[in-house]
Amino acid sequence: MSSQLRPFNFLVLLLAGALALSLGLNGFLLYKTPAPTSDCEDLQETEADLRLTQRLLARCQAAHQQQDSLLALRPTISTAVPTATTTAH
């Protein structure tokens, strides 16, 4: 009977060792990871950069829209290039 318990005891011991190792490693990693700090200055700088980027994008879009509207108002000059089919007729 003791011969049947020996492989079972080995597996239980192996499982307990793996669990202890896992808990130890997770605890170590959690201890070493720095706590997230909310840096208000960095957040304010990021928001300022975002607002500046949005303003520049809006100006760029307005300039392109104005340029597109000016191009639409300009009369189109058709410079047709004669081809072999048009000259044959």
mmCIF file with all atom_site columns, C-alpha atoms in Angstrom:
data_model
loop_
_atom_site.group_PDB
_atom_site.id
_atom_site.type_symbol
_atom_site.label_atom_id
_atom_site.label_alt_id
_atom_site.label_comp_id
_atom_site.label_asym_id
_atom_site.label_entity_id
_atom_site.label_seq_id
_atom_site.pdbx_PDB_ins_code
_atom_site.Cartn_x
_atom_site.Cartn_y
_atom_site.Cartn_z
_atom_site.occupancy
_atom_site.B_iso_or_equiv
_atom_site.pdbx_formal_charge
_atom_site.auth_seq_id
_atom_site.auth_comp_id
_atom_site.auth_asym_id
_atom_site.auth_atom_id
_atom_site.pdbx_PDB_model_num
ATOM 1  C CA . MET A 1 1  ? 0.000   0.000  0.000   1.00 0.00 ? 1  MET A CA 1
ATOM 2  C CA . SER A 1 2  ? 2.866   2.341  0.676   1.00 0.00 ? 2  SER A CA 1
ATOM 3  C CA . SER A 1 3  ? 4.122   1.784  -2.872  1.00 0.00 ? 3  SER A CA 1
ATOM 4  C CA . GLN A 1 4  ? 0.871   3.252  -4.264  1.00 0.00 ? 4  GLN A CA 1
ATOM 5  C CA . LEU A 1 5  ? 1.023   6.341  -2.024  1.00 0.00 ? 5  LEU A CA 1
ATOM 6  C CA . ARG A 1 6  ? 4.597   7.177  -2.983  1.00 0.00 ? 6  ARG A CA 1
ATOM 7  C CA . PRO A 1 7  ? 3.824   8.496  -6.550  1.00 0.00 ? 7  PRO A CA 1
ATOM 8  C CA . PHE A 1 8  ? 0.769   10.324 -5.203  1.00 0.00 ? 8  PHE A CA 1
ATOM 9  C CA . ASN A 1 9  ? 2.817   11.955 -2.431  1.00 0.00 ? 9  ASN A CA 1
ATOM 10 C CA . PHE A 1 10 ? 5.452   12.972 -4.977  1.00 0.00 ? 10 PHE A CA 1
ATOM 11 C CA . LEU A 1 11 ? 2.813   14.645 -7.187  1.00 0.00 ? 11 LEU A CA 1
ATOM 12 C CA . VAL A 1 12 ? 1.276   16.459 -4.214  1.00 0.00 ? 12 VAL A CA 1
ATOM 13 C CA . LEU A 1 13 ? 4.706   17.629 -3.111  1.00 0.00 ? 13 LEU A CA 1
ATOM 14 C CA . LEU A 1 14 ? 5.545   18.753 -6.651  1.00 0.00 ? 14 LEU A CA 1
ATOM 15 C CA . LEU A 1 15 ? 2.257   20.656 -6.930  1.00 0.00 ? 15 LEU A CA 1
ATOM 16 C CA . ALA A 1 16 ? 2.779   22.334 -3.560  1.00 0.00 ? 16 ALA A CA 1
ATOM 17 C CA . GLY A 1 17 ? 6.304   23.356 -4.579  1.00 0.00 ? 17 GLY A CA 1
ATOM 18 C CA . ALA A 1 18 ? 5.084   24.829 -7.864  1.00 0.00 ? 18 ALA A CA 1
ATOM 19 C CA . LEU A 1 19 ? 2.346   26.729 -6.036  1.00 0.00 ? 19 LEU A CA 1
ATOM 20 C CA . ALA A 1 20 ? 4.796   28.103 -3.479  1.00 0.00 ? 20 ALA A CA 1
ATOM 21 C CA . LEU A 1 21 ? 7.215   29.124 -6.229  1.00 0.00 ? 21 LEU A CA 1
ATOM 22 C CA . SER A 1 22 ? 4.416   30.818 -8.152  1.00 0.00 ? 22 SER A CA 1
ATOM 23 C CA . LEU A 1 23 ? 3.224   32.729 -5.090  1.00 0.00 ? 23 LEU A CA 1
ATOM 24 C CA . GLY A 1 24 ? 6.755   33.798 -4.271  1.00 0.00 ? 24 GLY A CA 1
ATOM 25 C CA . LEU A 1 25 ? 7.457   34.999 -7.806  1.00 0.00 ? 25 LEU A CA 1
ATOM 26 C CA . ASN A 1 26 ? 4.156   36.890 -8.033  1.00 0.00 ? 26 ASN A CA 1
ATOM 27 C CA . GLY A 1 27 ? 4.791   38.533 -4.674  1.00 0.00 ? 27 GLY A CA 1
ATOM 28 C CA . PHE A 1 28 ? 8.271   39.554 -5.757  1.00 0.00 ? 28 PHE A CA 1
ATOM 29 C CA . LEU A 1 29 ? 7.023   41.035 -9.026  1.00 0.00 ? 29 LEU A CA 1
ATOM 30 C CA . LEU A 1 30 ? 4.246   42.939 -7.289  1.00 0.00 ? 30 LEU A CA 1
ATOM 31 C CA . TYR A 1 31 ? 6.701   44.284 -4.732  1.00 0.00 ? 31 TYR A CA 1
ATOM 32 C CA . LYS A 1 32 ? 9.201   45.409 -7.386  1.00 0.00 ? 32 LYS A CA 1
ATOM 33 C CA . THR A 1 33 ? 6.606   47.096 -9.643  1.00 0.00 ? 33 THR A CA 1
ATOM 34 C CA . PRO A 1 34 ? 6.435   50.794 -8.785  1.00 0.00 ? 34 PRO A CA 1
ATOM 35 C CA . ALA A 1 35 ? 3.041   52.158 -7.858  1.00 0.00 ? 35 ALA A CA 1
ATOM 36 C CA . PRO A 1 36 ? 1.493   54.315 -10.569 1.00 0.00 ? 36 PRO A CA 1
ATOM 37 C CA . THR A 1 37 ? 1.800   57.972 -9.739  1.00 0.00 ? 37 THR A CA 1
ATOM 38 C CA . SER A 1 38 ? -0.616  60.496 -11.109 1.00 0.00 ? 38 SER A CA 1
ATOM 39 C CA . ASP A 1 39 ? 1.608   63.334 -12.180 1.00 0.00 ? 39 ASP A CA 1
ATOM 40 C CA . CYS A 1 40 ? -0.617  66.347 -12.708 1.00 0.00 ? 40 CYS A CA 1
ATOM 41 C CA . GLU A 1 41 ? 2.066   68.293 -14.568 1.00 0.00 ? 41 GLU A CA 1
ATOM 42 C CA . ASP A 1 42 ? 2.489   65.572 -17.179 1.00 0.00 ? 42 ASP A CA 1
ATOM 43 C CA . LEU A 1 43 ? -1.268  65.345 -17.604 1.00 0.00 ? 43 LEU A CA 1
ATOM 44 C CA . GLN A 1 44 ? -1.586  69.098 -18.057 1.00 0.00 ? 44 GLN A CA 1
ATOM 45 C CA . GLU A 1 45 ? 1.231   69.144 -20.610 1.00 0.00 ? 45 GLU A CA 1
ATOM 46 C CA . THR A 1 46 ? -0.411  66.319 -22.517 1.00 0.00 ? 46 THR A CA 1
ATOM 47 C CA . GLU A 1 47 ? -3.754  68.150 -22.545 1.00 0.00 ? 47 GLU A CA 1
ATOM 48 C CA . ALA A 1 48 ? -2.045  71.354 -23.734 1.00 0.00 ? 48 ALA A CA 1
ATOM 49 C CA . ASP A 1 49 ? -0.318  69.435 -26.536 1.00 0.00 ? 49 ASP A CA 1
ATOM 50 C CA . LEU A 1 50 ? -3.625  67.869 -27.523 1.00 0.00 ? 50 LEU A CA 1
ATOM 51 C CA . ARG A 1 51 ? -5.377  71.241 -27.659 1.00 0.00 ? 51 ARG A CA 1
ATOM 52 C CA . LEU A 1 52 ? -2.545  72.745 -29.714 1.00 0.00 ? 52 LEU A CA 1
ATOM 53 C CA . THR A 1 53 ? -2.673  69.818 -32.127 1.00 0.00 ? 53 THR A CA 1
ATOM 54 C CA . GLN A 1 54 ? -6.447  70.181 -32.460 1.00 0.00 ? 54 GLN A CA 1
ATOM 55 C CA . ARG A 1 55 ? -6.118  73.915 -33.209 1.00 0.00 ? 55 ARG A CA 1
ATOM 56 C CA . LEU A 1 56 ? -3.429  73.312 -35.822 1.00 0.00 ? 56 LEU A CA 1
ATOM 57 C CA . LEU A 1 57 ? -5.514  70.571 -37.416 1.00 0.00 ? 57 LEU A CA 1
ATOM 58 C CA . ALA A 1 58 ? -8.566  72.839 -37.540 1.00 0.00 ? 58 ALA A CA 1
ATOM 59 C CA . ARG A 1 59 ? -6.513  75.614 -39.191 1.00 0.00 ? 59 ARG A CA 1
ATOM 60 C CA . CYS A 1 60 ? -5.105  73.168 -41.713 1.00 0.00 ? 60 CYS A CA 1
ATOM 61 C CA . GLN A 1 61 ? -8.558  71.794 -42.534 1.00 0.00 ? 61 GLN A CA 1
ATOM 62 C CA . ALA A 1 62 ? -9.938  75.343 -42.970 1.00 0.00 ? 62 ALA A CA 1
ATOM 63 C CA . ALA A 1 63 ? -7.060  76.286 -45.273 1.00 0.00 ? 63 ALA A CA 1
ATOM 64 C CA . HIS A 1 64 ? -7.582  73.187 -47.394 1.00 0.00 ? 64 HIS A CA 1
ATOM 65 C CA . GLN A 1 65 ? -11.317 73.763 -47.543 1.00 0.00 ? 65 GLN A CA 1
ATOM 66 C CA . GLN A 1 66 ? -10.748 77.352 -48.652 1.00 0.00 ? 66 GLN A CA 1
ATOM 67 C CA . GLN A 1 67 ? -8.260  76.204 -51.273 1.00 0.00 ? 67 GLN A CA 1
ATOM 68 C CA . ASP A 1 68 ? -10.710 73.574 -52.520 1.00 0.00 ? 68 ASP A CA 1
ATOM 69 C CA . SER A 1 69 ? -13.508 76.141 -52.782 1.00 0.00 ? 69 SER A CA 1
ATOM 70 C CA . LEU A 1 70 ? -11.230 78.507 -54.727 1.00 0.00 ? 70 LEU A CA 1
ATOM 71 C CA . LEU A 1 71 ? -10.341 75.695 -57.103 1.00 0.00 ? 71 LEU A CA 1
ATOM 72 C CA . ALA A 1 72 ? -14.017 74.923 -57.598 1.00 0.00 ? 72 ALA A CA 1
ATOM 73 C CA . LEU A 1 73 ? -14.756 78.561 -58.496 1.00 0.00 ? 73 LEU A CA 1
ATOM 74 C CA . ARG A 1 74 ? -11.949 78.760 -61.047 1.00 0.00 ? 74 ARG A CA 1
ATOM 75 C CA . PRO A 1 75 ? -13.136 77.992 -64.588 1.00 0.00 ? 75 PRO A CA 1
ATOM 76 C CA . THR A 1 76 ? -11.762 74.786 -65.949 1.00 0.00 ? 76 THR A CA 1
ATOM 77 C CA . ILE A 1 77 ? -9.752  75.101 -69.121 1.00 0.00 ? 77 ILE A CA 1
ATOM 78 C CA . SER A 1 78 ? -10.166 72.096 -71.293 1.00 0.00 ? 78 SER A CA 1
ATOM 79 C CA . THR A 1 79 ? -6.996  71.309 -73.131 1.00 0.00 ? 79 THR A CA 1
ATOM 80 C CA . ALA A 1 80 ? -8.032  68.371 -75.213 1.00 0.00 ? 80 ALA A CA 1
ATOM 81 C CA . VAL A 1 81 ? -5.211  66.501 -76.800 1.00 0.00 ? 81 VAL A CA 1
ATOM 82 C CA . PRO A 1 82 ? -6.106  65.289 -80.283 1.00 0.00 ? 82 PRO A CA 1
ATOM 83 C CA . THR A 1 83 ? -6.013  61.553 -80.618 1.00 0.00 ? 83 THR A CA 1
ATOM 84 C CA . ALA A 1 84 ? -5.945  59.289 -83.636 1.00 0.00 ? 84 ALA A CA 1
ATOM 85 C CA . THR A 1 85 ? -9.699  58.605 -83.434 1.00 0.00 ? 85 THR A CA 1
ATOM 86 C CA . THR A 1 86 ? -10.649 62.289 -83.303 1.00 0.00 ? 86 THR A CA 1
ATOM 87 C CA . THR A 1 87 ? -8.419  63.273 -86.183 1.00 0.00 ? 87 THR A CA 1
ATOM 88 C CA . ALA A 1 88 ? -9.590  60.391 -88.383 1.00 0.00 ? 88 ALA A CA 1
ATOM 89 C CA . HIS A 1 89 ? -13.208 61.549 -88.381 1.00 0.00 ? 89 HIS A CA 1
#
